[in-house]
């Protein structure tokens, strides 16, 4: 029985020859499986920042409660010190050699906070987060075009890593699809346009045609996940919705739509507006109505008798 199971084709067992682990490695290193960690680039900076913050806190604490030096006198106990350091406190020492207490408050360096800000800025330099990507305004940028150009110039550093992560997510999504094909027993319903936009291999049982479709002309088909062909794959285009890459993808989609190289449905899917499914349904409804209007106009022109001659 085990030999027979091992000889089953991929269509019968989508999980054959697969393992449940997917590698996520944005910074690849040759001959090293894990790659370089993002934390490694920031570890020394974080240590430096922690030391700087702790040092500043220590200086500020000494400013709040500075040490006091007592020179001469008959000595100082904790009770006298408490009276002297509270608001309105005073001290009397009968010793003629006593001197006024000296407050030893440290002097803060003038560039103390500047050094802290420079250390924080190094985090942005190491990660590539320019002020434009952080949403900070620049005094030299005065138009939307300049902002878009600065954003485009800063994105290549992230784009390669983003695409690598998306490939790993795509592998996870494909594995989940195979799990559903192997384990799911839920009957699904798909509303599709006629044969042009839907593969014949996916069309299963046609349900009651009297059910109102979301778009005129659509048909509903019921199928199980295991009936999906083995050559179906899952793709991810999440980077197109990111603010860093969205403008570039949107401009390309607009150019393709103007050149009639992209359908209206593909254009809506590419720019991904709010309620994209509703917008796609409205677009398909408008397309069906336009086709019906053209057919009706053609029929009316065919019915009108043509004149035999011209004046």
C-alpha positions as protocol buffer text, in pm:
chain_id: "A"
residue {
  index: 1
  type: UNK
  ca { x: 0 y: 0 z: 0 }
}
residue {
  index: 2
  type: UNK
  ca { x: 285 y: 239 z: 78 }
}
residue {
  index: 3
  type: UNK
  ca { x: 443 y: 171 z: -261 }
}
residue {
  index: 4
  type: UNK
  ca { x: 116 y: 246 z: -436 }
}
residue {
  index: 5
  type: UNK
  ca { x: 76 y: 575 z: -247 }
}
residue {
  index: 6
  type: UNK
  ca { x: 431 y: 680 z: -333 }
}
residue {
  index: 7
  type: UNK
  ca { x: 362 y: 622 z: -702 }
}
residue {
  index: 8
  type: UNK
  ca { x: 52 y: 842 z: -713 }
}
residue {
  index: 9
  type: UNK
  ca { x: 82 y: 1138 z: -951 }
}
residue {
  index: 10
  type: UNK
  ca { x: 87 y: 1497 z: -829 }
}
residue {
  index: 11
  type: UNK
  ca { x: -278 y: 1548 z: -927 }
}
residue {
  index: 12
  type: UNK
  ca { x: -382 y: 1277 z: -680 }
}
residue {
  index: 13
  type: UNK
  ca { x: -164 y: 1402 z: -393 }
}
residue {
  index: 14
  type: UNK
  ca { x: -79 y: 1776 z: -404 }
}
residue {
  index: 15
  type: UNK
  ca { x: 141 y: 1743 z: -95 }
}
residue {
  index: 16
  type: UNK
  ca { x: 373 y: 1484 z: -247 }
}
residue {
  index: 17
  type: UNK
  ca { x: 746 y: 1565 z: -222 }
}
residue {
  index: 18
  type: UNK
  ca { x: 680 y: 1883 z: -20 }
}
residue {
  index: 19
  type: UNK
  ca { x: 784 y: 1991 z: 328 }
}
residue {
  index: 20
  type: UNK
  ca { x: 610 y: 2249 z: 552 }
}
residue {
  index: 21
  type: UNK
  ca { x: 904 y: 2488 z: 589 }
}
residue {
  index: 22
  type: UNK
  ca { x: 954 y: 2808 z: 386 }
}
residue {
  index: 23
  type: UNK
  ca { x: 1270 y: 3019 z: 402 }
}
residue {
  index: 24
  type: UNK
  ca { x: 1244 y: 3395 z: 465 }
}
residue {
  index: 25
  type: UNK
  ca { x: 1584 y: 3551 z: 392 }
}
residue {
  index: 26
  type: UNK
  ca { x: 1591 y: 3917 z: 273 }
}
residue {
  index: 27
  type: UNK
  ca { x: 1971 y: 3951 z: 305 }
}
residue {
  index: 28
  type: UNK
  ca { x: 2129 y: 3655 z: 134 }
}
residue {
  index: 29
  type: UNK
  ca { x: 2487 y: 3547 z: 197 }
}
residue {
  index: 30
  type: UNK
  ca { x: 2676 y: 3297 z: -10 }
}
residue {
  index: 31
  type: UNK
  ca { x: 2699 y: 2951 z: 147 }
}
residue {
  index: 32
  type: UNK
  ca { x: 2496 y: 3064 z: 449 }
}
residue {
  index: 33
  type: UNK
  ca { x: 2137 y: 2948 z: 486 }
}
residue {
  index: 34
  type: UNK
  ca { x: 2013 y: 3213 z: 730 }
}
residue {
  index: 35
  type: UNK
  ca { x: 2164 y: 3514 z: 555 }
}
residue {
  index: 36
  type: UNK
  ca { x: 2250 y: 3833 z: 737 }
}
residue {
  index: 37
  type: UNK
  ca { x: 2013 y: 3952 z: 1006 }
}
residue {
  index: 38
  type: UNK
  ca { x: 1869 y: 4303 z: 991 }
}
residue {
  index: 39
  type: UNK
  ca { x: 1939 y: 4335 z: 1363 }
}
residue {
  index: 40
  type: UNK
  ca { x: 2313 y: 4287 z: 1304 }
}
residue {
  index: 41
  type: UNK
  ca { x: 2329 y: 4622 z: 1124 }
}
residue {
  index: 42
  type: UNK
  ca { x: 2175 y: 4801 z: 1421 }
}
residue {
  index: 43
  type: UNK
  ca { x: 2317 y: 4615 z: 1721 }
}
residue {
  index: 44
  type: UNK
  ca { x: 2618 y: 4843 z: 1775 }
}
residue {
  index: 45
  type: UNK
  ca { x: 2406 y: 5153 z: 1721 }
}
residue {
  index: 46
  type: UNK
  ca { x: 2150 y: 5032 z: 1972 }
}
residue {
  index: 47
  type: UNK
  ca { x: 2424 y: 4968 z: 2227 }
}
residue {
  index: 48
  type: UNK
  ca { x: 2564 y: 5316 z: 2168 }
}
residue {
  index: 49
  type: UNK
  ca { x: 2219 y: 5470 z: 2196 }
}
residue {
  index: 50
  type: UNK
  ca { x: 2150 y: 5288 z: 2522 }
}
residue {
  index: 51
  type: UNK
  ca { x: 2476 y: 5414 z: 2671 }
}
residue {
  index: 52
  type: UNK
  ca { x: 2406 y: 5769 z: 2560 }
}
residue {
  index: 53
  type: UNK
  ca { x: 2053 y: 5766 z: 2704 }
}
residue {
  index: 54
  type: UNK
  ca { x: 2173 y: 5618 z: 3032 }
}
residue {
  index: 55
  type: UNK
  ca { x: 2449 y: 5879 z: 3052 }
}
residue {
  index: 56
  type: UNK
  ca { x: 2207 y: 6165 z: 2991 }
}
residue {
  index: 57
  type: UNK
  ca { x: 1967 y: 6026 z: 3250 }
}
residue {
  index: 58
  type: UNK
  ca { x: 2252 y: 6010 z: 3502 }
}
residue {
  index: 59
  type: UNK
  ca { x: 2350 y: 6372 z: 3436 }
}
residue {
  index: 60
  type: UNK
  ca { x: 1991 y: 6490 z: 3464 }
}
residue {
  index: 61
  type: UNK
  ca { x: 1951 y: 6298 z: 3787 }
}
residue {
  index: 62
  type: UNK
  ca { x: 2260 y: 6469 z: 3929 }
}
residue {
  index: 63
  type: UNK
  ca { x: 2109 y: 6802 z: 3822 }
}
residue {
  index: 64
  type: UNK
  ca { x: 1790 y: 6723 z: 4012 }
}
residue {
  index: 65
  type: UNK
  ca { x: 1966 y: 6599 z: 4326 }
}
residue {
  index: 66
  type: UNK
  ca { x: 2325 y: 6718 z: 4310 }
}
residue {
  index: 67
  type: UNK
  ca { x: 2585 y: 6602 z: 4562 }
}
residue {
  index: 68
  type: UNK
  ca { x: 2675 y: 6850 z: 4840 }
}
residue {
  index: 69
  type: UNK
  ca { x: 3021 y: 6897 z: 4993 }
}
residue {
  index: 70
  type: UNK
  ca { x: 3059 y: 7012 z: 5357 }
}
residue {
  index: 71
  type: UNK
  ca { x: 3403 y: 7155 z: 5441 }
}
residue {
  index: 72
  type: UNK
  ca { x: 3494 y: 7207 z: 5804 }
}
residue {
  index: 73
  type: UNK
  ca { x: 3240 y: 7222 z: 6082 }
}
residue {
  index: 74
  type: UNK
  ca { x: 3142 y: 6969 z: 6340 }
}
residue {
  index: 75
  type: UNK
  ca { x: 3028 y: 6712 z: 6088 }
}
residue {
  index: 76
  type: UNK
  ca { x: 2706 y: 6635 z: 5909 }
}
residue {
  index: 77
  type: UNK
  ca { x: 2462 y: 6357 z: 5977 }
}
residue {
  index: 78
  type: UNK
  ca { x: 2171 y: 6234 z: 5765 }
}
residue {
  index: 79
  type: UNK
  ca { x: 1916 y: 6435 z: 5961 }
}
residue {
  index: 80
  type: UNK
  ca { x: 2093 y: 6763 z: 5898 }
}
residue {
  index: 81
  type: UNK
  ca { x: 2140 y: 6677 z: 5532 }
}
residue {
  index: 82
  type: UNK
  ca { x: 1768 y: 6604 z: 5488 }
}
residue {
  index: 83
  type: UNK
  ca { x: 1677 y: 6940 z: 5644 }
}
residue {
  index: 84
  type: UNK
  ca { x: 1925 y: 7120 z: 5424 }
}
residue {
  index: 85
  type: UNK
  ca { x: 1818 y: 6963 z: 5092 }
}
residue {
  index: 86
  type: UNK
  ca { x: 1441 y: 7010 z: 5125 }
}
residue {
  index: 87
  type: UNK
  ca { x: 1269 y: 7337 z: 5019 }
}
residue {
  index: 88
  type: UNK
  ca { x: 1306 y: 7601 z: 5290 }
}
residue {
  index: 89
  type: UNK
  ca { x: 1552 y: 7390 z: 5487 }
}
residue {
  index: 90
  type: UNK
  ca { x: 1834 y: 7552 z: 5685 }
}
residue {
  index: 91
  type: UNK
  ca { x: 2129 y: 7449 z: 5898 }
}
residue {
  index: 92
  type: UNK
  ca { x: 2316 y: 7604 z: 6190 }
}
residue {
  index: 93
  type: UNK
  ca { x: 2668 y: 7496 z: 6280 }
}
residue {
  index: 94
  type: UNK
  ca { x: 2835 y: 7664 z: 6585 }
}
residue {
  index: 95
  type: UNK
  ca { x: 3181 y: 7561 z: 6468 }
}
residue {
  index: 96
  type: UNK
  ca { x: 3364 y: 7878 z: 6356 }
}
residue {
  index: 97
  type: UNK
  ca { x: 3564 y: 7680 z: 6098 }
}
residue {
  index: 98
  type: UNK
  ca { x: 3252 y: 7567 z: 5912 }
}
residue {
  index: 99
  type: UNK
  ca { x: 3205 y: 7680 z: 5555 }
}
residue {
  index: 100
  type: UNK
  ca { x: 2892 y: 7706 z: 5346 }
}
residue {
  index: 101
  type: UNK
  ca { x: 2804 y: 7378 z: 5175 }
}
residue {
  index: 102
  type: UNK
  ca { x: 2911 y: 7348 z: 4810 }
}
residue {
  index: 103
  type: UNK
  ca { x: 2666 y: 7210 z: 4554 }
}
residue {
  index: 104
  type: UNK
  ca { x: 2850 y: 6988 z: 4306 }
}
residue {
  index: 105
  type: UNK
  ca { x: 2594 y: 6989 z: 4025 }
}
residue {
  index: 106
  type: UNK
  ca { x: 2748 y: 6878 z: 3694 }
}
residue {
  index: 107
  type: UNK
  ca { x: 2744 y: 7109 z: 3394 }
}
residue {
  index: 108
  type: UNK
  ca { x: 2559 y: 6970 z: 3093 }
}
residue {
  index: 109
  type: UNK
  ca { x: 2758 y: 6982 z: 2767 }
}
residue {
  index: 110
  type: UNK
  ca { x: 2603 y: 7218 z: 2510 }
}
residue {
  index: 111
  type: UNK
  ca { x: 2596 y: 6948 z: 2238 }
}
residue {
  index: 112
  type: UNK
  ca { x: 2453 y: 6675 z: 2461 }
}
residue {
  index: 113
  type: UNK
  ca { x: 2119 y: 6645 z: 2281 }
}
residue {
  index: 114
  type: UNK
  ca { x: 2280 y: 6701 z: 1942 }
}
residue {
  index: 115
  type: UNK
  ca { x: 2492 y: 6389 z: 1983 }
}
residue {
  index: 116
  type: UNK
  ca { x: 2180 y: 6193 z: 2079 }
}
residue {
  index: 117
  type: UNK
  ca { x: 1998 y: 6314 z: 1769 }
}
residue {
  index: 118
  type: UNK
  ca { x: 2295 y: 6223 z: 1549 }
}
residue {
  index: 119
  type: UNK
  ca { x: 2298 y: 5873 z: 1696 }
}
residue {
  index: 120
  type: UNK
  ca { x: 1927 y: 5836 z: 1620 }
}
residue {
  index: 121
  type: UNK
  ca { x: 1983 y: 5964 z: 1267 }
}
residue {
  index: 122
  type: UNK
  ca { x: 2237 y: 5686 z: 1209 }
}
residue {
  index: 123
  type: UNK
  ca { x: 1951 y: 5437 z: 1247 }
}
residue {
  index: 124
  type: UNK
  ca { x: 1779 y: 5598 z: 947 }
}
residue {
  index: 125
  type: UNK
  ca { x: 2103 y: 5589 z: 750 }
}
residue {
  index: 126
  type: UNK
  ca { x: 2159 y: 5219 z: 820 }
}
residue {
  index: 127
  type: UNK
  ca { x: 1801 y: 5123 z: 738 }
}
residue {
  index: 128
  type: UNK
  ca { x: 1773 y: 5356 z: 439 }
}
residue {
  index: 129
  type: UNK
  ca { x: 1475 y: 5544 z: 578 }
}
residue {
  index: 130
  type: UNK
  ca { x: 1511 y: 5890 z: 429 }
}
residue {
  index: 131
  type: UNK
  ca { x: 1303 y: 6179 z: 566 }
}
residue {
  index: 132
  type: UNK
  ca { x: 1076 y: 6153 z: 261 }
}
residue {
  index: 133
  type: UNK
  ca { x: 996 y: 5788 z: 334 }
}
residue {
  index: 134
  type: UNK
  ca { x: 920 y: 5882 z: 694 }
}
residue {
  index: 135
  type: UNK
  ca { x: 667 y: 6143 z: 582 }
}
residue {
  index: 136
  type: UNK
  ca { x: 884 y: 6436 z: 692 }
}
residue {
  index: 137
  type: UNK
  ca { x: 869 y: 6752 z: 485 }
}
residue {
  index: 138
  type: UNK
  ca { x: 1186 y: 6892 z: 331 }
}
residue {
  index: 139
  type: UNK
  ca { x: 1227 y: 7267 z: 278 }
}
residue {
  index: 140
  type: UNK
  ca { x: 1370 y: 7213 z: -72 }
}
residue {
  index: 141
  type: UNK
  ca { x: 1075 y: 7001 z: -194 }
}
residue {
  index: 142
  type: UNK
  ca { x: 783 y: 7207 z: -319 }
}
residue {
  index: 143
  type: UNK
  ca { x: 585 y: 6982 z: -552 }
}
residue {
  index: 144
  type: UNK
  ca { x: 432 y: 6638 z: -570 }
}
residue {
  index: 145
  type: UNK
  ca { x: 663 y: 6546 z: -857 }
}
residue {
  index: 146
  type: UNK
  ca { x: 974 y: 6616 z: -653 }
}
residue {
  index: 147
  type: UNK
  ca { x: 841 y: 6409 z: -364 }
}
residue {
  index: 148
  type: UNK
  ca { x: 764 y: 6121 z: -597 }
}
residue {
  index: 149
  type: UNK
  ca { x: 1111 y: 6138 z: -750 }
}
residue {
  index: 150
  type: UNK
  ca { x: 1279 y: 6135 z: -409 }
}
residue {
  index: 151
  type: UNK
  ca { x: 1066 y: 5838 z: -306 }
}
residue {
  index: 152
  type: UNK
  ca { x: 1152 y: 5650 z: -624 }
}
residue {
  index: 153
  type: UNK
  ca { x: 1523 y: 5714 z: -571 }
}
residue {
  index: 154
  type: UNK
  ca { x: 1504 y: 5574 z: -217 }
}
residue {
  index: 155
  type: UNK
  ca { x: 1304 y: 5259 z: -294 }
}
residue {
  index: 156
  type: UNK
  ca { x: 1562 y: 5040 z: -477 }
}
residue {
  index: 157
  type: UNK
  ca { x: 1725 y: 4957 z: -146 }
}
residue {
  index: 158
  type: UNK
  ca { x: 1399 y: 4806 z: -21 }
}
residue {
  index: 159
  type: UNK
  ca { x: 1260 y: 4669 z: -345 }
}
residue {
  index: 160
  type: UNK
  ca { x: 1492 y: 4370 z: -374 }
}
residue {
  index: 161
  type: UNK
  ca { x: 1427 y: 4269 z: -14 }
}
residue {
  index: 162
  type: UNK
  ca { x: 1054 y: 4319 z: -58 }
}
residue {
  index: 163
  type: UNK
  ca { x: 1045 y: 4098 z: -366 }
}
residue {
  index: 164
  type: UNK
  ca { x: 1240 y: 3826 z: -185 }
}
residue {
  index: 165
  type: UNK
  ca { x: 994 y: 3832 z: 103 }
}
residue {
  index: 166
  type: UNK
  ca { x: 703 y: 3824 z: -139 }
}
residue {
  index: 167
  type: UNK
  ca { x: 846 y: 3516 z: -308 }
}
residue {
  index: 168
  type: UNK
  ca { x: 857 y: 3346 z: 31 }
}
residue {
  index: 169
  type: UNK
  ca { x: 499 y: 3455 z: 99 }
}
residue {
  index: 170
  type: UNK
  ca { x: 404 y: 3323 z: -244 }
}
residue {
  index: 171
  type: UNK
  ca { x: 558 y: 2987 z: -153 }
}
residue {
  index: 172
  type: UNK
  ca { x: 354 y: 2984 z: 171 }
}
residue {
  index: 173
  type: UNK
  ca { x: 36 y: 3071 z: -17 }
}
residue {
  index: 174
  type: UNK
  ca { x: 102 y: 2797 z: -271 }
}
residue {
  index: 175
  type: UNK
  ca { x: 156 y: 2548 z: 10 }
}
residue {
  index: 176
  type: UNK
  ca { x: -172 y: 2654 z: 172 }
}
residue {
  index: 177
  type: UNK
  ca { x: -348 y: 2606 z: -162 }
}
residue {
  index: 178
  type: UNK
  ca { x: -207 y: 2253 z: -185 }
}
residue {
  index: 179
  type: UNK
  ca { x: -324 y: 2184 z: 170 }
}
residue {
  index: 180
  type: UNK
  ca { x: -675 y: 2298 z: 80 }
}
residue {
  index: 181
  type: UNK
  ca { x: -670 y: 2085 z: -234 }
}
residue {
  index: 182
  type: UNK
  ca { x: -570 y: 1783 z: -27 }
}
residue {
  index: 183
  type: UNK
  ca { x: -786 y: 1839 z: 283 }
}
residue {
  index: 184
  type: UNK
  ca { x: -1079 y: 2073 z: 207 }
}
residue {
  index: 185
  type: UNK
  ca { x: -1423 y: 1923 z: 153 }
}
residue {
  index: 186
  type: UNK
  ca { x: -1615 y: 2251 z: 126 }
}
residue {
  index: 187
  type: UNK
  ca { x: -1828 y: 2305 z: -181 }
}
residue {
  index: 188
  type: UNK
  ca { x: -1738 y: 2641 z: -335 }
}
residue {
  index: 189
  type: UNK
  ca { x: -1929 y: 2862 z: -579 }
}
residue {
  index: 190
  type: UNK
  ca { x: -1767 y: 3081 z: -842 }
}
residue {
  index: 191
  type: UNK
  ca { x: -1952 y: 3345 z: -1044 }
}
residue {
  index: 192
  type: UNK
  ca { x: -1775 y: 3375 z: -1377 }
}
residue {
  index: 193
  type: UNK
  ca { x: -1833 y: 3520 z: -1717 }
}
residue {
  index: 194
  type: UNK
  ca { x: -1880 y: 3280 z: -2009 }
}
residue {
  index: 195
  type: UNK
  ca { x: -1605 y: 3059 z: -2144 }
}
residue {
  index: 196
  type: UNK
  ca { x: -1370 y: 3345 z: -2240 }
}
residue {
  index: 197
  type: UNK
  ca { x: -1262 y: 3441 z: -1887 }
}
residue {
  index: 198
  type: UNK
  ca { x: -1275 y: 3103 z: -1711 }
}
residue {
  index: 199
  type: UNK
  ca { x: -1087 y: 2783 z: -1777 }
}
residue {
  index: 200
  type: UNK
  ca { x: -1299 y: 2491 z: -1889 }
}
residue {
  index: 201
  type: UNK
  ca { x: -1107 y: 2267 z: -1650 }
}
residue {
  index: 202
  type: UNK
  ca { x: -1243 y: 2460 z: -1349 }
}
residue {
  index: 203
  type: UNK
  ca { x: -1606 y: 2455 z: -1458 }
}
residue {
  index: 204
  type: UNK
  ca { x: -1794 y: 2201 z: -1252 }
}
residue {
  index: 205
  type: UNK
  ca { x: -2162 y: 2165 z: -1177 }
}
residue {
  index: 206
  type: UNK
  ca { x: -2384 y: 2451 z: -1294 }
}
residue {
  index: 207
  type: UNK
  ca { x: -2620 y: 2559 z: -1016 }
}
residue {
  index: 208
  type: UNK
  ca { x: -2973 y: 2695 z: -1050 }
}
residue {
  index: 209
  type: UNK
  ca { x: -2961 y: 2946 z: -1338 }
}
residue {
  index: 210
  type: UNK
  ca { x: -3254 y: 3139 z: -1191 }
}
residue {
  index: 211
  type: UNK
  ca { x: -3029 y: 3282 z: -915 }
}
residue {
  index: 212
  type: UNK
  ca { x: -2963 y: 3651 z: -974 }
}
residue {
  index: 213
  type: UNK
  ca { x: -2595 y: 3695 z: -1074 }
}
residue {
  index: 214
  type: UNK
  ca { x: -2387 y: 3991 z: -948 }
}
residue {
  index: 215
  type: UNK
  ca { x: -2323 y: 4092 z: -1312 }
}
residue {
  index: 216
  type: UNK
  ca { x: -2557 y: 4021 z: -1603 }
}
residue {
  index: 217
  type: UNK
  ca { x: -2429 y: 3730 z: -1808 }
}
residue {
  index: 218
  type: UNK
  ca { x: -2236 y: 3562 z: -1526 }
}
residue {
  index: 219
  type: UNK
  ca { x: -2288 y: 3195 z: -1447 }
}
residue {
  index: 220
  type: UNK
  ca { x: -2236 y: 3020 z: -1116 }
}
residue {
  index: 221
  type: UNK
  ca { x: -2036 y: 2699 z: -1093 }
}
residue {
  index: 222
  type: UNK
  ca { x: -1981 y: 2480 z: -790 }
}
residue {
  index: 223
  type: UNK
  ca { x: -1658 y: 2292 z: -737 }
}
residue {
  index: 224
  type: UNK
  ca { x: -1428 y: 2145 z: -475 }
}
residue {
  index: 225
  type: UNK
  ca { x: -1069 y: 2249 z: -412 }
}
residue {
  index: 226
  type: UNK
  ca { x: -935 y: 1914 z: -530 }
}
residue {
  index: 227
  type: UNK
  ca { x: -1088 y: 1980 z: -874 }
}
residue {
  index: 228
  type: UNK
  ca { x: -855 y: 2276 z: -934 }
}
residue {
  index: 229
  type: UNK
  ca { x: -590 y: 2181 z: -1195 }
}
residue {
  index: 230
  type: UNK
  ca { x: -241 y: 2105 z: -1066 }
}
residue {
  index: 231
  type: UNK
  ca { x: -82 y: 2380 z: -1280 }
}
residue {
  index: 232
  type: UNK
  ca { x: -263 y: 2662 z: -1093 }
}
residue {
  index: 233
  type: UNK
  ca { x: -19 y: 2882 z: -900 }
}
residue {
  index: 234
  type: UNK
  ca { x: -54 y: 3164 z: -647 }
}
residue {
  index: 235
  type: UNK
  ca { x: 116 y: 3500 z: -703 }
}
residue {
  index: 236
  type: UNK
  ca { x: 160 y: 3797 z: -468 }
}
residue {
  index: 237
  type: UNK
  ca { x: 173 y: 4163 z: -566 }
}
residue {
  index: 238
  type: UNK
  ca { x: 148 y: 4323 z: -221 }
}
residue {
  index: 239
  type: UNK
  ca { x: 429 y: 4568 z: -293 }
}
residue {
  index: 240
  type: UNK
  ca { x: 205 y: 4748 z: -543 }
}
residue {
  index: 241
  type: UNK
  ca { x: -13 y: 4874 z: -255 }
}
residue {
  index: 242
  type: UNK
  ca { x: 281 y: 5009 z: -56 }
}
residue {
  index: 243
  type: UNK
  ca { x: 320 y: 5390 z: -54 }
}
residue {
  index: 244
  type: UNK
  ca { x: 682 y: 5344 z: -162 }
}
residue {
  index: 245
  type: UNK
  ca { x: 590 y: 5151 z: -477 }
}
residue {
  index: 246
  type: UNK
  ca { x: 225 y: 5239 z: -529 }
}
residue {
  index: 247
  type: UNK
  ca { x: 281 y: 5552 z: -739 }
}
residue {
  index: 248
  type: UNK
  ca { x: 518 y: 5373 z: -975 }
}
residue {
  index: 249
  type: UNK
  ca { x: 282 y: 5078 z: -1026 }
}
residue {
  index: 250
  type: UNK
  ca { x: -15 y: 5313 z: -1069 }
}
residue {
  index: 251
  type: UNK
  ca { x: 161 y: 5521 z: -1335 }
}
residue {
  index: 252
  type: UNK
  ca { x: 255 y: 5208 z: -1529 }
}
residue {
  index: 253
  type: UNK
  ca { x: -104 y: 5085 z: -1510 }
}
residue {
  index: 254
  type: UNK
  ca { x: -231 y: 5420 z: -1644 }
}
residue {
  index: 255
  type: UNK
  ca { x: 11 y: 5407 z: -1938 }
}
residue {
  index: 256
  type: UNK
  ca { x: -90 y: 5051 z: -2021 }
}
residue {
  index: 257
  type: UNK
  ca { x: -459 y: 5144 z: -2004 }
}
residue {
  index: 258
  type: UNK
  ca { x: -406 y: 5441 z: -2235 }
}
residue {
  index: 259
  type: UNK
  ca { x: -227 y: 5213 z: -2483 }
}
residue {
  index: 260
  type: UNK
  ca { x: -520 y: 4964 z: -2468 }
}
residue {
  index: 261
  type: UNK
  ca { x: -277 y: 4700 z: -2342 }
}
residue {
  index: 262
  type: UNK
  ca { x: -486 y: 4637 z: -2029 }
}
residue {
  index: 263
  type: UNK
  ca { x: -853 y: 4568 z: -1981 }
}
residue {
  index: 264
  type: UNK
  ca { x: -1067 y: 4772 z: -1745 }
}
residue {
  index: 265
  type: UNK
  ca { x: -1090 y: 4481 z: -1502 }
}
residue {
  index: 266
  type: UNK
  ca { x: -711 y: 4438 z: -1497 }
}
residue {
  index: 267
  type: UNK
  ca { x: -671 y: 4814 z: -1447 }
}
residue {
  index: 268
  type: UNK
  ca { x: -897 y: 4812 z: -1142 }
}
residue {
  index: 269
  type: UNK
  ca { x: -713 y: 4511 z: -998 }
}
residue {
  index: 270
  type: UNK
  ca { x: -378 y: 4681 z: -1054 }
}
residue {
  index: 271
  type: UNK
  ca { x: -456 y: 5013 z: -882 }
}
residue {
  index: 272
  type: UNK
  ca { x: -657 y: 4830 z: -612 }
}
residue {
  index: 273
  type: UNK
  ca { x: -910 y: 5100 z: -512 }
}
residue {
  index: 274
  type: UNK
  ca { x: -1143 y: 5064 z: -211 }
}
residue {
  index: 275
  type: UNK
  ca { x: -1423 y: 4812 z: -271 }
}
residue {
  index: 276
  type: UNK
  ca { x: -1240 y: 4674 z: -574 }
}
residue {
  index: 277
  type: UNK
  ca { x: -1486 y: 4385 z: -613 }
}
residue {
  index: 278
  type: UNK
  ca { x: -1780 y: 4623 z: -637 }
}
residue {
  index: 279
  type: UNK
  ca { x: -1596 y: 4841 z: -889 }
}
residue {
  index: 280
  type: UNK
  ca { x: -1508 y: 4536 z: -1102 }
}
residue {
  index: 281
  type: UNK
  ca { x: -1871 y: 4424 z: -1096 }
}
residue {
  index: 282
  type: UNK
  ca { x: -1983 y: 4771 z: -1210 }
}
residue {
  index: 283
  type: UNK
  ca { x: -1722 y: 4769 z: -1488 }
}
residue {
  index: 284
  type: UNK
  ca { x: -1835 y: 4430 z: -1612 }
}
residue {
  index: 285
  type: UNK
  ca { x: -2198 y: 4540 z: -1596 }
}
residue {
  index: 286
  type: UNK
  ca { x: -2115 y: 4845 z: -1806 }
}
residue {
  index: 287
  type: UNK
  ca { x: -1925 y: 4630 z: -2056 }
}
residue {
  index: 288
  type: UNK
  ca { x: -2216 y: 4388 z: -2089 }
}
residue {
  index: 289
  type: UNK
  ca { x: -2457 y: 4681 z: -2135 }
}
residue {
  index: 290
  type: UNK
  ca { x: -2231 y: 4836 z: -2402 }
}
residue {
  index: 291
  type: UNK
  ca { x: -2211 y: 4507 z: -2595 }
}
residue {
  index: 292
  type: UNK
  ca { x: -2590 y: 4467 z: -2578 }
}
residue {
  index: 293
  type: UNK
  ca { x: -2638 y: 4824 z: -2703 }
}
residue {
  index: 294
  type: UNK
  ca { x: -2405 y: 4764 z: -2999 }
}
residue {
  index: 295
  type: UNK
  ca { x: -2586 y: 4445 z: -3090 }
}
residue {
  index: 296
  type: UNK
  ca { x: -2921 y: 4621 z: -3074 }
}
residue {
  index: 297
  type: UNK
  ca { x: -2793 y: 4906 z: -3289 }
}
residue {
  index: 298
  type: UNK
  ca { x: -2659 y: 4661 z: -3546 }
}
residue {
  index: 299
  type: UNK
  ca { x: -2994 y: 4482 z: -3560 }
}
residue {
  index: 300
  type: UNK
  ca { x: -3180 y: 4810 z: -3611 }
}
residue {
  index: 301
  type: UNK
  ca { x: -2947 y: 4909 z: -3894 }
}
residue {
  index: 302
  type: UNK
  ca { x: -2999 y: 4572 z: -4059 }
}
residue {
  index: 303
  type: UNK
  ca { x: -3380 y: 4614 z: -4045 }
}
residue {
  index: 304
  type: UNK
  ca { x: -3380 y: 4964 z: -4206 }
}
residue {
  index: 305
  type: UNK
  ca { x: -3416 y: 4921 z: -4586 }
}
residue {
  index: 306
  type: UNK
  ca { x: -3131 y: 5061 z: -4785 }
}
residue {
  index: 307
  type: UNK
  ca { x: -3200 y: 5298 z: -5077 }
}
residue {
  index: 308
  type: UNK
  ca { x: -3133 y: 5175 z: -5429 }
}
residue {
  index: 309
  type: UNK
  ca { x: -2974 y: 5489 z: -5563 }
}
residue {
  index: 310
  type: UNK
  ca { x: -2824 y: 5822 z: -5463 }
}
residue {
  index: 311
  type: UNK
  ca { x: -2915 y: 6170 z: -5570 }
}
